[in-house]
Each structure stands twice: as structure tokens, then as C-alpha cells.
PDB file of C-alpha atoms in Angstrom:
ATOM      1  CA  UNK A   1       0.528   0.595  -0.557  1.00 57.00           C
ATOM      2  CA  UNK A   2       0.552   3.691  -0.401  1.00 68.00           C
ATOM      3  CA  UNK A   3       4.084   4.726   2.509  1.00 78.00           C
ATOM      4  CA  UNK A   4       3.466   7.960   4.878  1.00 89.00           C
ATOM      5  CA  UNK A   5       5.297  11.258   3.848  1.00 94.00           C
ATOM      6  CA  UNK A   6       7.285  11.949   5.633  1.00 96.00           C
ATOM      7  CA  UNK A   7       8.266  14.839   5.026  1.00 96.00           C
ATOM      8  CA  UNK A   8       4.647  16.061   4.644  1.00 97.00           C
ATOM      9  CA  UNK A   9       3.408  19.141   7.385  1.00 97.00           C
ATOM     10  CA  UNK A  10       0.845  16.309   9.318  1.00 97.00           C
ATOM     11  CA  UNK A  11       3.681  14.515   9.917  1.00 98.00           C
ATOM     12  CA  UNK A  12       6.285  17.018  10.716  1.00 98.00           C
ATOM     13  CA  UNK A  13       4.115  18.850  13.019  1.00 98.00           C
ATOM     14  CA  UNK A  14       3.638  15.175  14.922  1.00 98.00           C
ATOM     15  CA  UNK A  15       7.009  14.272  15.102  1.00 98.00           C
ATOM     16  CA  UNK A  16       8.060  17.856  15.954  1.00 99.00           C
ATOM     17  CA  UNK A  17       5.160  17.344  18.640  1.00 98.00           C
ATOM     18  CA  UNK A  18       6.672  13.987  20.361  1.00 99.00           C
ATOM     19  CA  UNK A  19      10.104  15.444  19.829  1.00 99.00           C
ATOM     20  CA  UNK A  20       9.761  18.138  21.884  1.00 99.00           C
ATOM     21  CA  UNK A  21       7.351  16.110  24.300  1.00 98.00           C
ATOM     22  CA  UNK A  22      10.085  13.529  25.262  1.00 98.00           C
ATOM     23  CA  UNK A  23      13.359  16.126  25.326  1.00 98.00           C
ATOM     24  CA  UNK A  24      11.449  18.050  28.085  1.00 98.00           C
ATOM     25  CA  UNK A  25      10.668  15.218  30.238  1.00 98.00           C
ATOM     26  CA  UNK A  26      13.765  14.352  29.805  1.00 98.00           C
ATOM     27  CA  UNK A  27      15.662  17.762  31.135  1.00 97.00           C
ATOM     28  CA  UNK A  28      13.485  17.480  33.525  1.00 96.00           C
ATOM     29  CA  UNK A  29      13.768  14.438  34.421  1.00 94.00           C
ATOM     30  CA  UNK A  30      17.458  13.933  34.648  1.00 94.00           C
ATOM     31  CA  UNK A  31      18.425  17.884  36.035  1.00 92.00           C
ATOM     32  CA  UNK A  32      15.519  18.616  37.873  1.00 89.00           C
ATOM     33  CA  UNK A  33      13.335  16.126  39.355  1.00 86.00           C
ATOM     34  CA  UNK A  34      14.404  15.209  42.966  1.00 80.00           C
ATOM     35  CA  UNK A  35      16.720  11.968  42.544  1.00 84.00           C
ATOM     36  CA  UNK A  36      17.817  10.327  46.127  1.00 82.00           C
ATOM     37  CA  UNK A  37      20.680   8.067  46.132  1.00 86.00           C
ATOM     38  CA  UNK A  38      23.288   6.096  43.716  1.00 93.00           C
ATOM     39  CA  UNK A  39      22.090   6.465  39.785  1.00 94.00           C
ATOM     40  CA  UNK A  40      19.752   9.393  40.103  1.00 93.00           C
ATOM     41  CA  UNK A  41      17.326   8.923  37.729  1.00 93.00           C
ATOM     42  CA  UNK A  42      19.259   5.678  35.870  1.00 96.00           C
ATOM     43  CA  UNK A  43      17.931   3.559  38.609  1.00 95.00           C
ATOM     44  CA  UNK A  44      14.771   2.958  36.855  1.00 94.00           C
ATOM     45  CA  UNK A  45      13.754   1.216  33.369  1.00 96.00           C
ATOM     46  CA  UNK A  46      11.105   4.423  32.426  1.00 95.00           C
ATOM     47  CA  UNK A  47      14.061   6.574  32.953  1.00 96.00           C
ATOM     48  CA  UNK A  48      15.878   3.917  30.020  1.00 98.00           C
ATOM     49  CA  UNK A  49      12.783   4.231  27.791  1.00 98.00           C
ATOM     50  CA  UNK A  50      12.791   7.857  27.793  1.00 98.00           C
ATOM     51  CA  UNK A  51      16.327   8.345  26.798  1.00 98.00           C
ATOM     52  CA  UNK A  52      15.887   6.140  24.188  1.00 98.00           C
ATOM     53  CA  UNK A  53      12.182   7.466  22.715  1.00 98.00           C
ATOM     54  CA  UNK A  54      14.192  10.882  23.012  1.00 98.00           C
ATOM     55  CA  UNK A  55      16.693   9.937  21.329  1.00 99.00           C
ATOM     56  CA  UNK A  56      14.618   7.873  18.661  1.00 98.00           C
ATOM     57  CA  UNK A  57      12.423  11.152  18.038  1.00 98.00           C
ATOM     58  CA  UNK A  58      15.141  13.152  17.042  1.00 98.00           C
ATOM     59  CA  UNK A  59      16.201  10.999  14.409  1.00 98.00           C
ATOM     60  CA  UNK A  60      12.385  10.574  12.473  1.00 98.00           C
ATOM     61  CA  UNK A  61      11.983  14.140  13.432  1.00 98.00           C
ATOM     62  CA  UNK A  62      15.917  14.446  11.586  1.00 98.00           C
ATOM     63  CA  UNK A  63      14.708  12.639   8.740  1.00 97.00           C
ATOM     64  CA  UNK A  64      11.590  14.003   8.318  1.00 98.00           C
ATOM     65  CA  UNK A  65      13.477  17.136   8.014  1.00 98.00           C
ATOM     66  CA  UNK A  66      15.397  15.549   5.868  1.00 96.00           C
ATOM     67  CA  UNK A  67      18.754  15.914   7.915  1.00 97.00           C
ATOM     68  CA  UNK A  68      19.411  12.606   7.279  1.00 97.00           C
ATOM     69  CA  UNK A  69      19.462   9.260   5.054  1.00 94.00           C
ATOM     70  CA  UNK A  70      19.730   7.158   7.029  1.00 95.00           C
ATOM     71  CA  UNK A  71      16.067   5.608   8.524  1.00 95.00           C
ATOM     72  CA  UNK A  72      17.032   4.371  12.376  1.00 97.00           C
ATOM     73  CA  UNK A  73      14.727   2.340  12.049  1.00 98.00           C
ATOM     74  CA  UNK A  74      15.913  -0.446  14.302  1.00 98.00           C
ATOM     75  CA  UNK A  75      16.435   2.155  16.948  1.00 98.00           C
ATOM     76  CA  UNK A  76      12.882   3.163  16.274  1.00 98.00           C
ATOM     77  CA  UNK A  77      12.151  -0.227  16.837  1.00 98.00           C
ATOM     78  CA  UNK A  78      14.162  -1.084  20.084  1.00 98.00           C
ATOM     79  CA  UNK A  79      12.054   2.551  22.182  1.00 98.00           C
ATOM     80  CA  UNK A  80       8.647   1.405  21.008  1.00 98.00           C
ATOM     81  CA  UNK A  81       9.397  -2.117  22.628  1.00 98.00           C
ATOM     82  CA  UNK A  82      10.971  -0.681  25.501  1.00 98.00           C
ATOM     83  CA  UNK A  83       8.331   1.884  25.812  1.00 98.00           C
ATOM     84  CA  UNK A  84       5.547  -0.458  25.080  1.00 97.00           C
ATOM     85  CA  UNK A  85       7.765  -2.594  27.725  1.00 96.00           C
ATOM     86  CA  UNK A  86       6.996  -0.306  30.830  1.00 94.00           C
ATOM     87  CA  UNK A  87       3.696   1.182  30.727  1.00 96.00           C
ATOM     88  CA  UNK A  88       3.073  -3.056  29.724  1.00 96.00           C
ATOM     89  CA  UNK A  89       4.634  -3.876  33.710  1.00 94.00           C
ATOM     90  CA  UNK A  90       4.685  -0.300  34.955  1.00 94.00           C
ATOM     91  CA  UNK A  91       0.023  -0.340  34.539  1.00 94.00           C
ATOM     92  CA  UNK A  92      -0.035  -4.847  35.647  1.00 92.00           C
ATOM     93  CA  UNK A  93       2.184  -4.091  38.901  1.00 90.00           C
ATOM     94  CA  UNK A  94       0.026  -1.108  39.570  1.00 90.00           C
ATOM     95  CA  UNK A  95      -3.466  -2.258  38.871  1.00 91.00           C
ATOM     96  CA  UNK A  96      -2.080  -4.938  41.150  1.00 90.00           C
ATOM     97  CA  UNK A  97      -1.142  -2.370  43.758  1.00 86.00           C
ATOM     98  CA  UNK A  98       0.494   1.232  43.250  1.00 85.00           C
ATOM     99  CA  UNK A  99       2.656   0.354  45.979  1.00 81.00           C
ATOM    100  CA  UNK A 100       5.375  -1.834  44.555  1.00 83.00           C
ATOM    101  CA  UNK A 101       5.436   0.151  42.082  1.00 81.00           C
ATOM    102  CA  UNK A 102       6.178   3.378  44.063  1.00 77.00           C
ATOM    103  CA  UNK A 103       7.047   2.074  47.118  1.00 68.00           C
ATOM    104  CA  UNK A 104       3.874   4.654  49.062  1.00 64.00           C
ATOM    105  CA  UNK A 105       5.050   7.989  47.630  1.00 71.00           C
ATOM    106  CA  UNK A 106       2.673   9.870  45.345  1.00 75.00           C
ATOM    107  CA  UNK A 107       4.079  10.096  42.026  1.00 80.00           C
ATOM    108  CA  UNK A 108       2.776  13.751  40.322  1.00 88.00           C
ATOM    109  CA  UNK A 109      -0.017  12.977  37.807  1.00 90.00           C
ATOM    110  CA  UNK A 110       1.292  14.907  34.177  1.00 95.00           C
ATOM    111  CA  UNK A 111       4.416  12.935  35.055  1.00 93.00           C
ATOM    112  CA  UNK A 112       3.201   9.480  35.590  1.00 92.00           C
ATOM    113  CA  UNK A 113       0.980   9.462  32.658  1.00 95.00           C
ATOM    114  CA  UNK A 114       3.362  10.879  30.411  1.00 98.00           C
ATOM    115  CA  UNK A 115       6.109   7.721  30.807  1.00 97.00           C
ATOM    116  CA  UNK A 116       3.935   5.262  31.589  1.00 96.00           C
ATOM    117  CA  UNK A 117       0.691   6.106  29.019  1.00 97.00           C
ATOM    118  CA  UNK A 118       0.824   9.092  26.801  1.00 98.00           C
ATOM    119  CA  UNK A 119       4.818   9.206  25.875  1.00 98.00           C
ATOM    120  CA  UNK A 120       4.510   5.021  24.830  1.00 98.00           C
ATOM    121  CA  UNK A 121       1.832   5.189  22.848  1.00 98.00           C
ATOM    122  CA  UNK A 122       3.474   8.433  20.939  1.00 98.00           C
ATOM    123  CA  UNK A 123       6.621   6.346  20.045  1.00 98.00           C
ATOM    124  CA  UNK A 124       4.474   3.000  19.137  1.00 98.00           C
ATOM    125  CA  UNK A 125       2.450   4.931  16.759  1.00 98.00           C
ATOM    126  CA  UNK A 126       5.242   6.736  15.271  1.00 98.00           C
ATOM    127  CA  UNK A 127       7.249   3.467  14.792  1.00 98.00           C
ATOM    128  CA  UNK A 128       4.153   0.995  13.077  1.00 97.00           C
ATOM    129  CA  UNK A 129       2.232   4.110  10.863  1.00 96.00           C
ATOM    130  CA  UNK A 130       4.427   7.048  10.476  1.00 97.00           C
ATOM    131  CA  UNK A 131       7.750   5.228   9.831  1.00 96.00           C
ATOM    132  CA  UNK A 132       6.492   1.952   9.888  1.00 96.00           C
ATOM    133  CA  UNK A 133      10.076   0.925  11.242  1.00 97.00           C
ATOM    134  CA  UNK A 134       8.924  -3.049  11.063  1.00 98.00           C
ATOM    135  CA  UNK A 135      10.882  -5.480   8.657  1.00 95.00           C
ATOM    136  CA  UNK A 136      13.111  -7.927   9.261  1.00 96.00           C
ATOM    137  CA  UNK A 137      12.934  -7.079  12.884  1.00 97.00           C
ATOM    138  CA  UNK A 138      15.655  -9.993  13.238  1.00 98.00           C
ATOM    139  CA  UNK A 139      17.900  -6.315  13.333  1.00 98.00           C
ATOM    140  CA  UNK A 140      16.548  -6.101  16.213  1.00 98.00           C
ATOM    141  CA  UNK A 141      16.688  -8.520  18.886  1.00 98.00           C
ATOM    142  CA  UNK A 142      19.893  -8.298  19.735  1.00 98.00           C
ATOM    143  CA  UNK A 143      20.149  -4.200  20.398  1.00 98.00           C
ATOM    144  CA  UNK A 144      16.738  -5.177  22.444  1.00 98.00           C
ATOM    145  CA  UNK A 145      18.164  -8.101  24.468  1.00 98.00           C
ATOM    146  CA  UNK A 146      20.996  -6.037  24.892  1.00 98.00           C
ATOM    147  CA  UNK A 147      19.431  -3.292  26.219  1.00 98.00           C
ATOM    148  CA  UNK A 148      17.378  -5.005  28.707  1.00 98.00           C
ATOM    149  CA  UNK A 149      20.090  -7.010  29.633  1.00 98.00           C
ATOM    150  CA  UNK A 150      22.389  -3.875  29.854  1.00 98.00           C
ATOM    151  CA  UNK A 151      19.916  -2.442  33.117  1.00 98.00           C
ATOM    152  CA  UNK A 152      19.287  -6.134  34.533  1.00 98.00           C
ATOM    153  CA  UNK A 153      23.287  -5.752  35.135  1.00 98.00           C
ATOM    154  CA  UNK A 154      23.181  -2.171  36.201  1.00 98.00           C
ATOM    155  CA  UNK A 155      20.746  -2.952  38.459  1.00 97.00           C
ATOM    156  CA  UNK A 156      22.091  -6.106  39.831  1.00 97.00           C
ATOM    157  CA  UNK A 157      26.071  -4.368  40.240  1.00 97.00           C
ATOM    158  CA  UNK A 158      25.445  -1.397  40.877  1.00 97.00           C
ATOM    159  CA  UNK A 159      22.348   0.124  41.764  1.00 97.00           C
ATOM    160  CA  UNK A 160      21.385  -3.009  44.586  1.00 96.00           C
ATOM    161  CA  UNK A 161      25.381  -2.610  45.989  1.00 95.00           C
ATOM    162  CA  UNK A 162      25.017   0.891  47.233  1.00 95.00           C
ATOM    163  CA  UNK A 163      21.237   1.854  47.050  1.00 94.00           C
ATOM    164  CA  UNK A 164      20.189   1.103  50.989  1.00 92.00           C
ATOM    165  CA  UNK A 165      16.003   1.448  49.831  1.00 87.00           C
ATOM    166  CA  UNK A 166      14.242   0.737  49.197  1.00 90.00           C
ATOM    167  CA  UNK A 167      14.317  -3.166  51.454  1.00 91.00           C
ATOM    168  CA  UNK A 168      11.668  -5.955  51.472  1.00 92.00           C
ATOM    169  CA  UNK A 169      11.320  -9.428  53.611  1.00 94.00           C
ATOM    170  CA  UNK A 170      15.301 -10.302  50.902  1.00 96.00           C
ATOM    171  CA  UNK A 171      17.619  -7.813  49.846  1.00 95.00           C
ATOM    172  CA  UNK A 172      17.219  -3.802  49.727  1.00 95.00           C
ATOM    173  CA  UNK A 173      18.349  -1.067  46.539  1.00 95.00           C
ATOM    174  CA  UNK A 174      16.738  -3.097  43.518  1.00 95.00           C
ATOM    175  CA  UNK A 175      14.330   0.142  42.613  1.00 92.00           C
ATOM    176  CA  UNK A 176      11.107  -0.936  42.201  1.00 90.00           C
ATOM    177  CA  UNK A 177       9.579  -2.024  45.871  1.00 89.00           C
ATOM    178  CA  UNK A 178       8.651  -5.495  45.621  1.00 91.00           C
ATOM    179  CA  UNK A 179      11.752  -6.700  43.857  1.00 94.00           C
ATOM    180  CA  UNK A 180      13.404  -6.740  47.079  1.00 95.00           C
ATOM    181  CA  UNK A 181      11.520  -9.219  48.690  1.00 94.00           C
ATOM    182  CA  UNK A 182      11.897 -11.765  45.934  1.00 95.00           C
ATOM    183  CA  UNK A 183      15.356 -13.976  46.504  1.00 97.00           C
ATOM    184  CA  UNK A 184      18.028 -13.450  43.377  1.00 96.00           C
ATOM    185  CA  UNK A 185      16.486 -16.641  41.809  1.00 97.00           C
ATOM    186  CA  UNK A 186      13.195 -15.783  41.701  1.00 97.00           C
ATOM    187  CA  UNK A 187      14.102 -12.126  40.285  1.00 97.00           C
ATOM    188  CA  UNK A 188      16.341 -14.170  37.494  1.00 97.00           C
ATOM    189  CA  UNK A 189      12.362 -15.618  36.387  1.00 97.00           C
ATOM    190  CA  UNK A 190      11.470 -12.683  36.057  1.00 96.00           C
ATOM    191  CA  UNK A 191      13.861 -11.006  33.961  1.00 97.00           C
ATOM    192  CA  UNK A 192      13.648 -13.763  31.524  1.00 97.00           C
ATOM    193  CA  UNK A 193       9.810 -14.059  31.795  1.00 96.00           C
ATOM    194  CA  UNK A 194      10.516 -10.599  30.657  1.00 95.00           C
ATOM    195  CA  UNK A 195      12.286 -10.338  28.358  1.00 96.00           C
ATOM    196  CA  UNK A 196      10.409 -13.687  26.645  1.00 97.00           C
ATOM    197  CA  UNK A 197       7.745 -10.928  26.980  1.00 96.00           C
ATOM    198  CA  UNK A 198      10.037  -7.752  24.230  1.00 97.00           C
ATOM    199  CA  UNK A 199      10.658 -10.487  22.288  1.00 98.00           C
ATOM    200  CA  UNK A 200       7.643 -11.589  21.966  1.00 98.00           C
ATOM    201  CA  UNK A 201       6.098  -7.757  21.473  1.00 98.00           C
ATOM    202  CA  UNK A 202       8.647  -7.241  18.874  1.00 98.00           C
ATOM    203  CA  UNK A 203       6.878 -10.108  16.849  1.00 98.00           C
ATOM    204  CA  UNK A 204       3.157  -8.734  17.715  1.00 98.00           C
ATOM    205  CA  UNK A 205       4.305  -5.300  16.627  1.00 98.00           C
ATOM    206  CA  UNK A 206       5.871  -6.496  13.376  1.00 98.00           C
ATOM    207  CA  UNK A 207       2.233  -7.895  12.934  1.00 98.00           C
ATOM    208  CA  UNK A 208       0.464  -5.712  13.577  1.00 98.00           C
ATOM    209  CA  UNK A 209       2.400  -3.210  11.028  1.00 96.00           C
ATOM    210  CA  UNK A 210       2.849  -6.265   8.608  1.00 96.00           C
ATOM    211  CA  UNK A 211      -1.511  -5.272   8.593  1.00 96.00           C
ATOM    212  CA  UNK A 212      -1.192  -1.997   7.798  1.00 94.00           C
ATOM    213  CA  UNK A 213       1.452  -1.430   5.274  1.00 91.00           C
ATOM    214  CA  UNK A 214      -0.833  -4.508   3.994  1.00 89.00           C
ATOM    215  CA  UNK A 215      -4.236  -3.081   4.120  1.00 88.00           C
ATOM    216  CA  UNK A 216      -4.066   0.840   5.499  1.00 80.00           C
TER     217      UNK A 216
END
């Protein structure tokens, strides 16, 4: 079917909006938000996804403005999946018990709904409907696994070691409260299951992308 003109005014306007939102939230969360403890905002996978969103949005905008030729499809795929994974995990746990993810601390509404809702949705919409990047998805498998694996190692080897809170029944320092009540083997299973979820999400987006390219 007909490809979207990524240089058109509507696409440029959309990508500027996505970029400015991602840039604003990235700057705010890294430089101005109140983070305590070693690792700061980078203790949280949500912030990793936000930074990747900012980078992906900048590349998509640069493509639309004809400043670069490289399509950055892998970047867009990984950003979409990581953001989708963050949103899925957050709301699944939040609906069970908000303290599982925020330790009983209140999250500002405009932070919560952008970081775990609007932001991921904007990235996914661009990747599926505008950029239509979910082609040859095997290219994104290794980068996706690498990003998630790097976050796991960072959490276990640095964040847990150098932070005293939050605390749980088993350990302390891991960024999300519920993880501190899990044994290492349980956490390993949790990490592995979420790696599988990420790969399934990549495959799911590829299937949706095929339908969009075929019928829209």
C-alpha cells in the first residue's frame, strides 16, 4: 500500500510534538527532578526508555526534515518495544498494588501519565503508522536484548550494591520495591520472563505493522 510521506506538514508537526515532549521530560527528569541515591534517575527502566524515546524522536524528526538519510528503523523498533514493555509492567503492577512500583510514594500525575502512557503511545504510533519500521525485525533482537540485559546488570551489580532503599524481606536497594522481596532465583525468572515478553511484543508489533502496510 501507499507509504506515508514523512516529509509532509502533518508528519513534521507530529514528530516535532513528540520530540519536544520527549526532550522536555528527559531534561526535567535528569536535571531537575529530585532523585536520591547513587544512580539517580537511571535506576529506573522508565528513564532508560524515556532517554531512548528522546533519541528515537530526534532521529525520526531529522529524517522528516531531510537532515539525515539513515532510517534508524532498529532504534525506533527498540524504543517502541521498550516503552511498551515499561507501560505494560507498570500498569500491571500498579493495578495489583501501587506500592509495588512506587513504594507508597505519590507520583505527580503529569509524570505518571506521560511516562507510562502518552509517551510510549506516541512512540508506538510513529513506529507503526508513520515510520512503519517493523520490517526484518531480527535486526532489533540483539539490540533489544542488549539494552534489557544492560539494565538488569546495572540494577543487580550497581544499584542494589550502593543503595539502601527501598527495602524488602530479602534484600534492599533494587529500584522497584517488590523486587527486594524476591530471591535471586526468583528475580532471574522475572527478568527472563520479561525478556520473553519483550521479544513477543516485538513479534506482535511486526504482525500489526504487516497488517497496516498491507491494508492501510
